[in-house]
Coordinates of C-alpha atoms and ligand atoms in Angstrom, one line a residue:
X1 CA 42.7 4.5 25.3
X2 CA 44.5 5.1 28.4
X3 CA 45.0 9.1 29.7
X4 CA 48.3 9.8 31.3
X5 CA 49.3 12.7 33.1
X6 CA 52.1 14.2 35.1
X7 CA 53.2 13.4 38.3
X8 CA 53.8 16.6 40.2
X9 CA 54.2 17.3 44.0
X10 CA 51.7 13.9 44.6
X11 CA 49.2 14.8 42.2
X12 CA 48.3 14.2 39.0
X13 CA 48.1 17.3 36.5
X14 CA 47.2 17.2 33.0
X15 CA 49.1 19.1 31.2
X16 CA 47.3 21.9 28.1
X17 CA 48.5 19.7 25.4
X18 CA 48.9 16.4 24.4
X19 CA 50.5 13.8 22.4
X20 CA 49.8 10.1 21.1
X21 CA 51.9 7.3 22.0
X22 CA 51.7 4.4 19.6
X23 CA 51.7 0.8 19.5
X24 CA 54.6 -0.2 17.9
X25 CA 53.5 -3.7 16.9
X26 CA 50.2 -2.6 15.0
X27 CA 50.0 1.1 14.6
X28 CA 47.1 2.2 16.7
X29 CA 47.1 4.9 19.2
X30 CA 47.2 3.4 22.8
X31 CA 47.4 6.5 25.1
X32 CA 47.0 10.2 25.3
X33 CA 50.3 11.7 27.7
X34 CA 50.9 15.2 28.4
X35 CA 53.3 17.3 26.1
X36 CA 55.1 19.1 28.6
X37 CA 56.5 22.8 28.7
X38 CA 58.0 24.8 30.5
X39 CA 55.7 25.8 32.9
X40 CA 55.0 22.0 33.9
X41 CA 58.8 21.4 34.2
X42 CA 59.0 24.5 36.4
X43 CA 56.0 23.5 38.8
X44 CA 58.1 20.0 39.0
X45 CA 61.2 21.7 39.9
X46 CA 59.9 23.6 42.7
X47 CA 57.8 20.7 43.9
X48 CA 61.1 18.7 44.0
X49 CA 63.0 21.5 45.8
X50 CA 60.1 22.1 48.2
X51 CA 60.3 18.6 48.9
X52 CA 64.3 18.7 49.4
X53 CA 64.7 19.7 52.7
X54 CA 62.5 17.1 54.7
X55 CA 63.9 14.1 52.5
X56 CA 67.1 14.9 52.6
X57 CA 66.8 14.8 56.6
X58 CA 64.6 12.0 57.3
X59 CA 67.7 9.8 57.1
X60 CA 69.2 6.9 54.9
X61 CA 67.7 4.0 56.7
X62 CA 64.2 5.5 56.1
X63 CA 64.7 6.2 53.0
X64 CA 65.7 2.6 52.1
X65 CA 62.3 1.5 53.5
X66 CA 60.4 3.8 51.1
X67 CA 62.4 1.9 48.5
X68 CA 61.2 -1.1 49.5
X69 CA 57.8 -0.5 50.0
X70 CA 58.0 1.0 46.0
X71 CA 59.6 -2.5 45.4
X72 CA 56.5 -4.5 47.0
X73 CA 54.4 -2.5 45.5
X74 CA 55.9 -2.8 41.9
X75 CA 56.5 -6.8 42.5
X76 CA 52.7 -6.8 43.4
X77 CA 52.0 -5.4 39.8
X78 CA 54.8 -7.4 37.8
X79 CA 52.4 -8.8 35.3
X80 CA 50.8 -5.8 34.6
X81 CA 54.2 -3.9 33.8
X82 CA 55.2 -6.6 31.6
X83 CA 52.3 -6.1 29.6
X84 CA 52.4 -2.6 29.9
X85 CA 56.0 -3.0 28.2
X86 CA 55.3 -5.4 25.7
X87 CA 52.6 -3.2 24.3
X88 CA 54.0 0.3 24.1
X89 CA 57.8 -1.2 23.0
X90 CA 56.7 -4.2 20.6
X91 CA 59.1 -6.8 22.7
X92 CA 58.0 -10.1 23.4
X93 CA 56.0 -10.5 26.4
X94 CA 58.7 -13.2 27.8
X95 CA 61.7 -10.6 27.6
X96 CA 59.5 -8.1 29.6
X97 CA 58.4 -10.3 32.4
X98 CA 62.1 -11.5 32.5
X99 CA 64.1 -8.4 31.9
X100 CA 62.0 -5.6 32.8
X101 CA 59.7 -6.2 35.3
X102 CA 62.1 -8.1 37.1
X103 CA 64.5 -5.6 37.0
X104 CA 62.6 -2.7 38.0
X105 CA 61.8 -4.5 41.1
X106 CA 65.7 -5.4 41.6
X107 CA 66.6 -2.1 41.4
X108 CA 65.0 -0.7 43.9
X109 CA 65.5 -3.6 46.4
X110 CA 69.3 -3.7 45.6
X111 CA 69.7 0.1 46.6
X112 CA 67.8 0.0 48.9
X113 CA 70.3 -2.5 50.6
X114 CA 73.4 -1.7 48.7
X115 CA 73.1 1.7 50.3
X116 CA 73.2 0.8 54.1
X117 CA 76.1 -1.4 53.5
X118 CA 77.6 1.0 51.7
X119 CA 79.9 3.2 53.8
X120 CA 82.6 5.6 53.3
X121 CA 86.4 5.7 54.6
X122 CA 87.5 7.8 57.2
X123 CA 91.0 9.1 56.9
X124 CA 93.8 9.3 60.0
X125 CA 96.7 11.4 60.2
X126 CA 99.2 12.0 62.7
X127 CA 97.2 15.2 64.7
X128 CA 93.6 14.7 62.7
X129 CA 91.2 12.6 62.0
X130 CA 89.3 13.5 58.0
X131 CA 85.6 12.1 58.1
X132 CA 84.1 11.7 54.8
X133 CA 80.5 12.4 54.6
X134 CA 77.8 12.1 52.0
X135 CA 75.1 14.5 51.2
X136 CA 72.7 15.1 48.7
X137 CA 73.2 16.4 45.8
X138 CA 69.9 18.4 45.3
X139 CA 67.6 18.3 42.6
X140 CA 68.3 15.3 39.9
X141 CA 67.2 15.5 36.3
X142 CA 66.5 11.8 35.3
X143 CA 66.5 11.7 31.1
X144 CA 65.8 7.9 30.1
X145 CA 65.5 6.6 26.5
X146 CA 62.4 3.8 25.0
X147 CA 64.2 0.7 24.9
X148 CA 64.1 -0.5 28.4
X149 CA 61.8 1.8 29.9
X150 CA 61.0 1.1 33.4
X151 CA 64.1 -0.7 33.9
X152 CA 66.4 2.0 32.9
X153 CA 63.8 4.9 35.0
X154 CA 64.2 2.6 38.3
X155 CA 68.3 2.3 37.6
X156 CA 68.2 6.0 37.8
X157 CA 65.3 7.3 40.6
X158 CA 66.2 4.4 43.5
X159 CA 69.9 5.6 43.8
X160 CA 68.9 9.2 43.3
X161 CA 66.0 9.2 46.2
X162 CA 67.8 6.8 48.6
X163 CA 70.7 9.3 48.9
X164 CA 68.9 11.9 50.0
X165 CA 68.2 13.6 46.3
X166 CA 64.3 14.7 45.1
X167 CA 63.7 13.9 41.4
X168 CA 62.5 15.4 38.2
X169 CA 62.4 12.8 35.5
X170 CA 61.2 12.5 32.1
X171 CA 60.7 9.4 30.4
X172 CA 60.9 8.9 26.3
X173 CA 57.2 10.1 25.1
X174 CA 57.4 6.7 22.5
X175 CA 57.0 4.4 26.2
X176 CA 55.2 6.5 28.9
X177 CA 53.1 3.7 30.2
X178 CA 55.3 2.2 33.0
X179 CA 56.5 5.4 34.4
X180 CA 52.8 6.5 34.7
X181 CA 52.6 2.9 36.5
X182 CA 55.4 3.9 38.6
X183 CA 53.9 7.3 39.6
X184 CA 50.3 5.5 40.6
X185 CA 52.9 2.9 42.9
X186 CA 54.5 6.2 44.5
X187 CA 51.1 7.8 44.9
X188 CA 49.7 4.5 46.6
X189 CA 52.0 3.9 48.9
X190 CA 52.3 7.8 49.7
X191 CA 56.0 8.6 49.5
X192 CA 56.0 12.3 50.4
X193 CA 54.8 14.5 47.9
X194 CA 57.5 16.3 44.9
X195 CA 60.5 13.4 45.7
X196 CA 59.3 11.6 42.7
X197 CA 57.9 13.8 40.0
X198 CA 57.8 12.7 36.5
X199 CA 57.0 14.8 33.8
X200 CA 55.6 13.2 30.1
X201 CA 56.5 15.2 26.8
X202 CA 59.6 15.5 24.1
X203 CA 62.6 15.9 25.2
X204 CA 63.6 18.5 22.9
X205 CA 61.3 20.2 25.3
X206 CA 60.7 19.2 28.9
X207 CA 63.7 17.6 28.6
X208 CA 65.9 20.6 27.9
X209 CA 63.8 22.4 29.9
X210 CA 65.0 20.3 32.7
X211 CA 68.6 20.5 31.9
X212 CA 68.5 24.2 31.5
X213 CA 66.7 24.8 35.1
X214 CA 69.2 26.4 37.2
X215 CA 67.7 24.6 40.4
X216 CA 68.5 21.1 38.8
X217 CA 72.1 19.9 40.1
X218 CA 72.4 16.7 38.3
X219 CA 71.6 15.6 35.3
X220 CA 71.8 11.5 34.8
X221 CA 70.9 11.4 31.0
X222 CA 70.7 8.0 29.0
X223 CA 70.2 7.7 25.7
X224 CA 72.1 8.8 22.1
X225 CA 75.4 10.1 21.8
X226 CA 74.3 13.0 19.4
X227 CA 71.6 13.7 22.2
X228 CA 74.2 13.5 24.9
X229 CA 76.6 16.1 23.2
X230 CA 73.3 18.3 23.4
X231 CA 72.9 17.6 27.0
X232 CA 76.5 17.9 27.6
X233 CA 76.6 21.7 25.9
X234 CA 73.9 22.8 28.0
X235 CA 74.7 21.4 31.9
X236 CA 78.6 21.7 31.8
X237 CA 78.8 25.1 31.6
X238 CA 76.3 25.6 34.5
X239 CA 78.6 22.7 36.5
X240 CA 75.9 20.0 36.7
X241 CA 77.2 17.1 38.0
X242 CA 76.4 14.6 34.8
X243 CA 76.6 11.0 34.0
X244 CA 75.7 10.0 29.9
X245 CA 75.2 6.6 29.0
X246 CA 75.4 6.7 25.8
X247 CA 75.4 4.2 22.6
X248 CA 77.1 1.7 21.4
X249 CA 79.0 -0.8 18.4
X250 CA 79.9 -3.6 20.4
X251 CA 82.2 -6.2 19.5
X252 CA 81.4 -9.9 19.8
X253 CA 85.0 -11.9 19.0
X254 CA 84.8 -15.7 18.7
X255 CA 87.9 -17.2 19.0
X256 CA 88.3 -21.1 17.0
X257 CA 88.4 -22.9 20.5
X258 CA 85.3 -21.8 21.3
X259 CA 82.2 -24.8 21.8
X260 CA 80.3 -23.4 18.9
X261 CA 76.8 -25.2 20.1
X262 CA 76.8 -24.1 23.2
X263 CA 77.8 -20.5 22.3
X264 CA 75.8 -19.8 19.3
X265 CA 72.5 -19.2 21.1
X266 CA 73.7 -16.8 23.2
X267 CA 75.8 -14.7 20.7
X268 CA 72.4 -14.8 18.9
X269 CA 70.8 -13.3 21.8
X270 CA 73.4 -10.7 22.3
X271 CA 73.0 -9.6 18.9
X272 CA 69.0 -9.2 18.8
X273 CA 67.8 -9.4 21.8
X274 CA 65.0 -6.9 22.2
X275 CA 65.3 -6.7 18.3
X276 CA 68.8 -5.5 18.8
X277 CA 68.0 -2.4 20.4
X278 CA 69.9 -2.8 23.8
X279 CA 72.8 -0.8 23.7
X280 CA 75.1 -3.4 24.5
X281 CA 74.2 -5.8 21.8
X282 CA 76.8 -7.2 19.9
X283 CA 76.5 -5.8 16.4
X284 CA 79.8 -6.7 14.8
X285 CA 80.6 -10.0 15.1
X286 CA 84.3 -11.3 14.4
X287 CA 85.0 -14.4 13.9
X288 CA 88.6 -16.4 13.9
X289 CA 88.5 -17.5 9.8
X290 CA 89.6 -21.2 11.3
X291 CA 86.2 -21.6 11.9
X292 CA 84.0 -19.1 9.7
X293 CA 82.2 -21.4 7.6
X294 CA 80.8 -23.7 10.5
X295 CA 80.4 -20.3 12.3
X296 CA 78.4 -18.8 9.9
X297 CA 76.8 -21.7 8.8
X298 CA 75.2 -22.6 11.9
X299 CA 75.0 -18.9 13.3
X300 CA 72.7 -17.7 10.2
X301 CA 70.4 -21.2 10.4
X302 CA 69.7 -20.4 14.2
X303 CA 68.7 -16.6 13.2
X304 CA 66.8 -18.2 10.2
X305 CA 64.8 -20.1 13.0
X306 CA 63.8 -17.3 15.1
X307 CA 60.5 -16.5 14.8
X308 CA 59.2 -12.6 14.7
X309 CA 55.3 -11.7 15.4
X310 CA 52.8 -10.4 18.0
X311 CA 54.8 -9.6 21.1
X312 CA 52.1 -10.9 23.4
X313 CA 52.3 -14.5 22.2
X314 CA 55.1 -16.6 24.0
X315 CA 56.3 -18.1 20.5
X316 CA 57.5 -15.0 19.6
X317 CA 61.7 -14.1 19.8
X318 CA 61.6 -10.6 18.1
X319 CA 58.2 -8.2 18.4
X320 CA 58.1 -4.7 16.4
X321 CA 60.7 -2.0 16.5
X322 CA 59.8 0.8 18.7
X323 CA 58.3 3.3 15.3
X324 CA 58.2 3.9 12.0
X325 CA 60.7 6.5 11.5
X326 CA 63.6 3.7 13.4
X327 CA 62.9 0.8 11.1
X328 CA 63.2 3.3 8.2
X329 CA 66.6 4.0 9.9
X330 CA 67.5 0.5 10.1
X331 CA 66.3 -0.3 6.5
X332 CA 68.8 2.9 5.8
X333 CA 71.3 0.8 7.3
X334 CA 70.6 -2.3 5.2
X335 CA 70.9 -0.3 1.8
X336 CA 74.2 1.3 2.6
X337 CA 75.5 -1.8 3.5
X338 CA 74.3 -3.4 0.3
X339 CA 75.9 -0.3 -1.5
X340 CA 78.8 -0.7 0.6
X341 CA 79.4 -4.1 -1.0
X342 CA 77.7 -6.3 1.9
X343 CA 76.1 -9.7 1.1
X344 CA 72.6 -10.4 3.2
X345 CA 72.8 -13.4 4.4
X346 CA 69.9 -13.4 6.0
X347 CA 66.6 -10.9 6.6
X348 CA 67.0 -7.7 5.2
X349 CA 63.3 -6.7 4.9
X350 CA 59.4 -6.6 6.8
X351 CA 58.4 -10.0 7.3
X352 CA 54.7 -10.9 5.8
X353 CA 52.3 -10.8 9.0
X354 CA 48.9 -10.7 9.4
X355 CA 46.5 -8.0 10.6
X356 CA 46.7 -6.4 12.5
X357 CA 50.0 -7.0 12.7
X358 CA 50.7 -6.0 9.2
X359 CA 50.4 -2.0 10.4
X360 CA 53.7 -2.8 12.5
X361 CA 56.8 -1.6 12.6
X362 CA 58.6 -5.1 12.2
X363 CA 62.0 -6.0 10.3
X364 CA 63.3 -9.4 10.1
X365 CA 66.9 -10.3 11.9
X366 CA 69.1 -9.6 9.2
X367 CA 73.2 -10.8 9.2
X368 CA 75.6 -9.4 6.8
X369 CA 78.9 -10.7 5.8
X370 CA 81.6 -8.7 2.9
X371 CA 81.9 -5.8 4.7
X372 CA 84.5 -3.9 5.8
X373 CA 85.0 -3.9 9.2
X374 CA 86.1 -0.2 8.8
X375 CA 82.6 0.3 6.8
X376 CA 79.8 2.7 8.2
X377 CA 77.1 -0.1 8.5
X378 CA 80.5 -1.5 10.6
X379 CA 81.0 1.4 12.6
X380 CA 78.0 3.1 13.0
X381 CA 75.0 2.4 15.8
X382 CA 72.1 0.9 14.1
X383 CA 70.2 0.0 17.1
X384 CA 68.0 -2.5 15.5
X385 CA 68.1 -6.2 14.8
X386 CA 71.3 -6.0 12.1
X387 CA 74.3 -7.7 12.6
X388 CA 77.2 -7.8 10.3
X389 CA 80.0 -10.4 11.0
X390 CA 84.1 -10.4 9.9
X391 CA 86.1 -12.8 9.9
X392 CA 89.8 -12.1 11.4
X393 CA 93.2 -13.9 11.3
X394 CA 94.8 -13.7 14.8
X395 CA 94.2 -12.3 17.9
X396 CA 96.0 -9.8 17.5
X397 CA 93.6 -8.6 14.4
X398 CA 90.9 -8.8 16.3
X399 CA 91.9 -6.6 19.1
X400 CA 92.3 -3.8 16.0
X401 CA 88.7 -4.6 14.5
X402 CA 87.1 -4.3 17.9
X403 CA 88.9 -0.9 18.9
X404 CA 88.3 0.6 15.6
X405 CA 85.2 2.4 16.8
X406 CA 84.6 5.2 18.1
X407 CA 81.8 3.8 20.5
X408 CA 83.4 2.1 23.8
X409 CA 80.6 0.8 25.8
X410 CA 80.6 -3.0 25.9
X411 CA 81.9 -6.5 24.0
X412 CA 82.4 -9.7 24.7
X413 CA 84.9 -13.1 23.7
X414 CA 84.1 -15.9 23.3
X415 CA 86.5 -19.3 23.7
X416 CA 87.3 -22.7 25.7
X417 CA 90.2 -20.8 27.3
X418 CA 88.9 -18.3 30.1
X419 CA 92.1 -16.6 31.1
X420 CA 92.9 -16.3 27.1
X421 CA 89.4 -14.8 27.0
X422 CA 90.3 -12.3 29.9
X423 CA 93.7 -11.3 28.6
X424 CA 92.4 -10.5 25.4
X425 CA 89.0 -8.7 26.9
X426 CA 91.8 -6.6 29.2
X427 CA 92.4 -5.1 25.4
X428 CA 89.1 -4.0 24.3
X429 CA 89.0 -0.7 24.9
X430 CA 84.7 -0.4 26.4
X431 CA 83.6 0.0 29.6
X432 CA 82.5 -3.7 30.1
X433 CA 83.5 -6.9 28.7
X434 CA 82.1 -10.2 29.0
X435 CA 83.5 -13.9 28.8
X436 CA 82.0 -16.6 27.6
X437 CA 78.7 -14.7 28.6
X438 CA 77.0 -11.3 27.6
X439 CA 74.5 -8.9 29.8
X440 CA 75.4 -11.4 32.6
X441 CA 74.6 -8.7 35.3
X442 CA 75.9 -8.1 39.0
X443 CA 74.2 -4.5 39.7
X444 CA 77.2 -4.0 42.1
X445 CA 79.4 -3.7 39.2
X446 CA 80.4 -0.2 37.7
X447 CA 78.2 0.3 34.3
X448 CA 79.1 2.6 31.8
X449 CA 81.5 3.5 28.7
X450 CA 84.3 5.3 27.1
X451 CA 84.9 7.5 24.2
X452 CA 81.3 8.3 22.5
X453 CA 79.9 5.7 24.6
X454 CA 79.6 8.1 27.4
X455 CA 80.8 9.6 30.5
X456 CA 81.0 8.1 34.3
X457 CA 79.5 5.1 35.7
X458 CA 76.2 3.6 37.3
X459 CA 76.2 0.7 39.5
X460 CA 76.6 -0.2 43.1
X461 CA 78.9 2.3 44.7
X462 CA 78.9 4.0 41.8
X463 CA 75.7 5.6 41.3
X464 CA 75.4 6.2 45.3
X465 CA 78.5 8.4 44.8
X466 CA 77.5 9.9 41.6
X467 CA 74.0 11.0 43.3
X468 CA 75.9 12.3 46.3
X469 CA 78.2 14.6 47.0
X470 CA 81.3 13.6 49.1
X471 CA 82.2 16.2 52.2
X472 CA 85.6 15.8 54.0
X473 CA 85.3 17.4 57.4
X474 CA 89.2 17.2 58.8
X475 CA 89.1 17.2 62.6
X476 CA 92.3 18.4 64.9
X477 CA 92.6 15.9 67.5
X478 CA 94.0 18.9 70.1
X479 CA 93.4 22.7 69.6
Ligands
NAP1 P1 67.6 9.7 22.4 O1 66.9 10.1 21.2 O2 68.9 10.2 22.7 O3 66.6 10.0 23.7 C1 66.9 9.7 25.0 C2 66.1 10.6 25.9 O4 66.5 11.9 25.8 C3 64.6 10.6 25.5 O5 63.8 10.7 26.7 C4 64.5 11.9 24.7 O6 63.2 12.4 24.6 C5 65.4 12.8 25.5 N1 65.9 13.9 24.8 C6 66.0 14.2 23.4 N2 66.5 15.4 23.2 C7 66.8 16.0 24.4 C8 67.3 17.2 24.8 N3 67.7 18.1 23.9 N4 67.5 17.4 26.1 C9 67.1 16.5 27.0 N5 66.6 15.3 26.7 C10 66.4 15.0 25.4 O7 67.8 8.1 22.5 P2 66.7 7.0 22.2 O8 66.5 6.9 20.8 O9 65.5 7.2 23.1 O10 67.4 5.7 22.8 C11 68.3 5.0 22.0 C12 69.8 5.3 22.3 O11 70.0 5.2 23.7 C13 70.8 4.4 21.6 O12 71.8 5.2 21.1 C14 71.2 3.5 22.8 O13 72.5 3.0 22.6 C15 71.2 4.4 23.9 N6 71.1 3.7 25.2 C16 72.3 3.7 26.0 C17 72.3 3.0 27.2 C18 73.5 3.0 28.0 O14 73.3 2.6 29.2 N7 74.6 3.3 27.6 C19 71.1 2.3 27.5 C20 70.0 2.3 26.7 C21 70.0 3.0 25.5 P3 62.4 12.1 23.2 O15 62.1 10.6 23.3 O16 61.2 12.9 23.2 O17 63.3 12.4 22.1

C-alpha cells in the first residue's frame, strides 16, 4: 500500500483525511492520498505566492535549467512511471512507457528550449519604438483529468514554471501516483520550495477550492465539458485568465481511395487507444459507402483480434477502464445505442478473465454500425473503447456528419490523395485535423478545440503566452 501526501512549500504534509485510489485492472486498493480542503489548498496558495517573487526574478534562462534537471531526473525514473501508470490507469504497460513516460520527459525538455527561442516582436513607429515584454502571470491553478496523467500534469507545470509562474495543481484523485512521483523528482533535485505544489483530493473540493482562491490568476483546467462550464462560472467573473481543454466526438472520414491495409491499423488505434479514452480518439467513423463492406469487414476482424487483459503483460492492446462507475457509463452507452436501433458488430460486454483480473473494470472494444449519425450514442462523448461507424455518399455528406456535433476538438481523413485530404480537413470545424495520420504530434503546434470542445490553445508559443502576460512599454525616441 503506498501513502501519498501533499506537496506543499517543499515538504510533504499529510493531509486529516484520506481517500483510496484503486486499481482499475483488479479492484484492490493500491494507495492512501490526502483528501484535500480548504485549509491545505490555502497553505498551497500562500506557499506558491511566497515563492512568486524570487522565481519570477531569477530569470528565464535559469528557469529552463530547473526544467531540465526535472527532465533528467524524470528520464532517470522512466520505467518506474510507466509502471506507476499502467497500474493506477489499467493501460497497457507498452502505451505507458511509449506515450506517457516519454512524454512527461518531452515536455519539460521542449519548454525548457522552446522558451529561450521563443521571443517576442518589438514594434517601430515613426517617433517610438513599442517593446513587448513578458511577465508572469502569478499564481497558476493546474486542474488535470485520469487519462493521461503525468503527461497531461507536465503539459501544464513546465510552461507555467518556466515563465516565471509558481503552481498550485491538483491532479484526478482516481491516478495520484505519478504526480506524487513528480513531487519526490522536484524535492530531489531541490527546486525552490512553493513553485511546484501539488495538492491530492476531489476536485469538487480542492479543486474548486483552487479556482475560487482570489490569489490564483490562472486557471489551466483539462478535463469534461460539464466540469469546464463549472470552472468557467466560477473564474470568469473574477477575470482569471483560463484555458479548458475539454472533450470530444471526433470524426474519422475514410474516403474510397484510401490504402485500406495500410490505414486500418491506425484508424483502429485512433479509435481505442488507451481503451478509447484519449480525447481525441476517433469515435465516429464515416466511411465512403464505395467501400463499406471491405471497410467494415476488415476494420471489425482487426478489432476482433485485439487482445484485452493484464495491463502489465506486453500482449495486451487494451487494459481496464479507469473505474467501475465509467464502464457502467460506457455499458450505458451500448444499451442506448442498441435501443437506438444500432447493430453490435463487435464487443458490447466484460470479456471472461481470470483472477484477479476478473474484479476489473474491463469492456471489450465494441463497433456499432445502423445508427444515426445524428443519434446520442453518435453525438455524445463516451470516452471508452466504443466506436460506431456511418457510411456517407459524397464528400460533401461527410463534411455535414462530421460538423454535426457539438464537440470541436479533433478528426482526421483518410485517402491516397493528400491535398484532397487537406481541402476537405480545412472543413471540419475542430481545433486539429489529421491526414492520413492521427495523434501524430509536433508539441510546437497550437493544441486545443472549438465549440464544447474548449476554449484557447496549449502548445509551443501558445502556452508560453497563455502563462504569461504580454506588457507593451511604448518608448518616445525624443522628449
Ligand atoms: P473531469 O471529471 O471533468 O475531471 C477533470 C479534473 O477536474 C479532475 O481532476 C477533477 O477532479 C477536477 N474537477 C472536478 N470537478 C471540479 C470542480 N468543480 N472544480 C475544479 N476541478 C474539478 O474529467 P475526467 O473524467 O477526469 O476526464 C475525462 C474528460 O477529460 C473527457 O471528457 C476528456 O475528453 C477530457 N479530456 C480532454 C483533453 C483535452 O486536451 N481536450 C485531454 C484529456 C481529457 P476529480 O477527479 O476529483 O473529479
Amino acid at each position: 500500500m503506498i501513502k501519498i501526501n501533499n506537496y506543499i512549500n517543499g515538504e510533504f504534509q499529510p493531509a486529516k483525511h484520506f481517500l483510496e485510489d484503486l486499481n482499475p485492472a483488479t479492484g484492490e486498493v493500491i494507495a492512501k492520498i490526502p483528501k484535500s480542503g480548504l485549509n491545505e489548498v490555502e497553505k498551497a496558495v500562500n506557499a506558491a505566492d511566497e515563492a512568486r517573487t524570487l522565481w519570477s526574478n531569477i530569470g528565464l534562462e535559469e528557469r529552463a535549467d530547473w526544467l531540465h534537471k526535472i527532465a533528467d531526473a524524470l528520464e532517470a525514473r522512466s520505467d518506474e512511471i510507466a509502471s506507476l501508470e499502467s497500474l493506477d490507469t489499467g493501460k497497457p504497460i507498452a502505451l505507458a512507457r511509449a506515450v506517457d513516460a516519454s512524454r512527461s520527459v518531452a515536455n519539460f525538455r521542449f519548454f525548457a528550449q522552446f522558451a529561450k527561442e521563443f521571443t517576442v516582436e518589438d514594434f517601430e513607429m515613426d517617433d517610438a519604438m513599442n517593446h513587448v515584454i513578458l511577465k508572469p502571470v502569478g499564481i497558476a491553478g493546474l486542474i488535470t483529468p485520469w487519462n493521461l496523467p503525468l503527461y497531461l500534469l507536465s503539459w501544464k507545470i513546465a510552461p507555467a514554471i518556466v515563465m516565471g509562474n509558481t503552481v498550485v495543481a491538483k491532479p484526478s484523485e482516481l491516478t495520484p501516483l505519478t504526480a506524487n512521483l513528480l513531487s519526490e523528482v522536484i524535492d530531489e533535485i531541490g527546486l525552490p520550495a512553493g513553485v511546484v505544489n501539488i495538492v491530492h483530493g476531489f476536485g469538487s473540493e480542492a479543486g474548486q477550492f483552487i479556482v475560487e482562491n482570489s490569489k490564483v490568476n490562472l486557471i489551466s483546467f483539462t478535463g469534461g465539458t460539464t466540469t469546464g462550464k463549472m470552472v468557467a462560472a466560477t473564474a470568469a467573473p473574477m477575470f482569471k485568465k483560463l484555458s479548458l481543454e475539454l472533450g470530444g466526438k471526433n470524426a474519422t472520414i475514410v474516403l474510397e481511395d484510401t490504402d485500406l491495409d495500410k490505414s486500418i491499423p491506425e484508424i483502429v488505434r485512433s479509435g481505442f487507444m488507451n481503451q478509447g479514452q484519449v480525447c481525441l480518439c476517433g469515435s465516429r467513423i464515416l466511411v465512403s459507402d464505395k467501400i463499406w463492406e471491405e471497410f467494415v469487414d476488415k476494420f471489425v476482424n482487426h478489432v476482433k483480434s485485439m487482445k484485452v487483459g493484464d495491463p502489465s503483460s506486453s500482449n495486451s492492446d487494451l487494459g481496464a477502464l479507469i473505474s467501475s462507475s465509467h464502464r457502467d457509463k460506457v455499458e450505458s452507452y451500448i444499451h442506448l445505442a442498441q435501443r437506438e436501433g444500432g447493430e453490435i458488430l463487435c464487443g458490447g460486454k466484460s470479456p471472461n478473465l481470470s483472477p484477479p483480473f476478473d474484479r476489473g473494470f474491463f469492456l471489450e472494444p465494441t463497433v456499432i454500425s445502423g445508427l444515426s449519425h445524428m443519434s446520442r450514442t453518435a453525438t455524445e462523448e463516451i470516452f471508452g473503447p466504443v466506436v460506431t461507424i456511418h457510411p456517407f455518399k459524397s464528400d460533401k455528406e461527410a463534411i455535414e456528419m462530421a460538423n454535426c456535433t457539438d464537440y470541436g476538438l479533433a478528426g482526421s481523413v483518410w485517402t491516397g490523395d493528400a491535398k484532397r485530404g487537406k481541402e476537405l480537413a480545412e472543413q471540419i470545424e475542430t481545433g486539429m485535423v489529421w491526414v492520413n495520420t492521427w495523434l501524430h504530434r509536433d508539441l510546437r503546434v497550437p493544441f486545443g478545440g472549438i465549440k464544447n470542445s474548449g476554449v484557447g490553445r496549449e502548445g509551443g508559443r501558445w502556452s508560453l503566452s497563455f502563462f504569461s502576460e504580454a506588457v507593451n512599454i511604448c518608448v518616445k525616441n525624443k522628449q
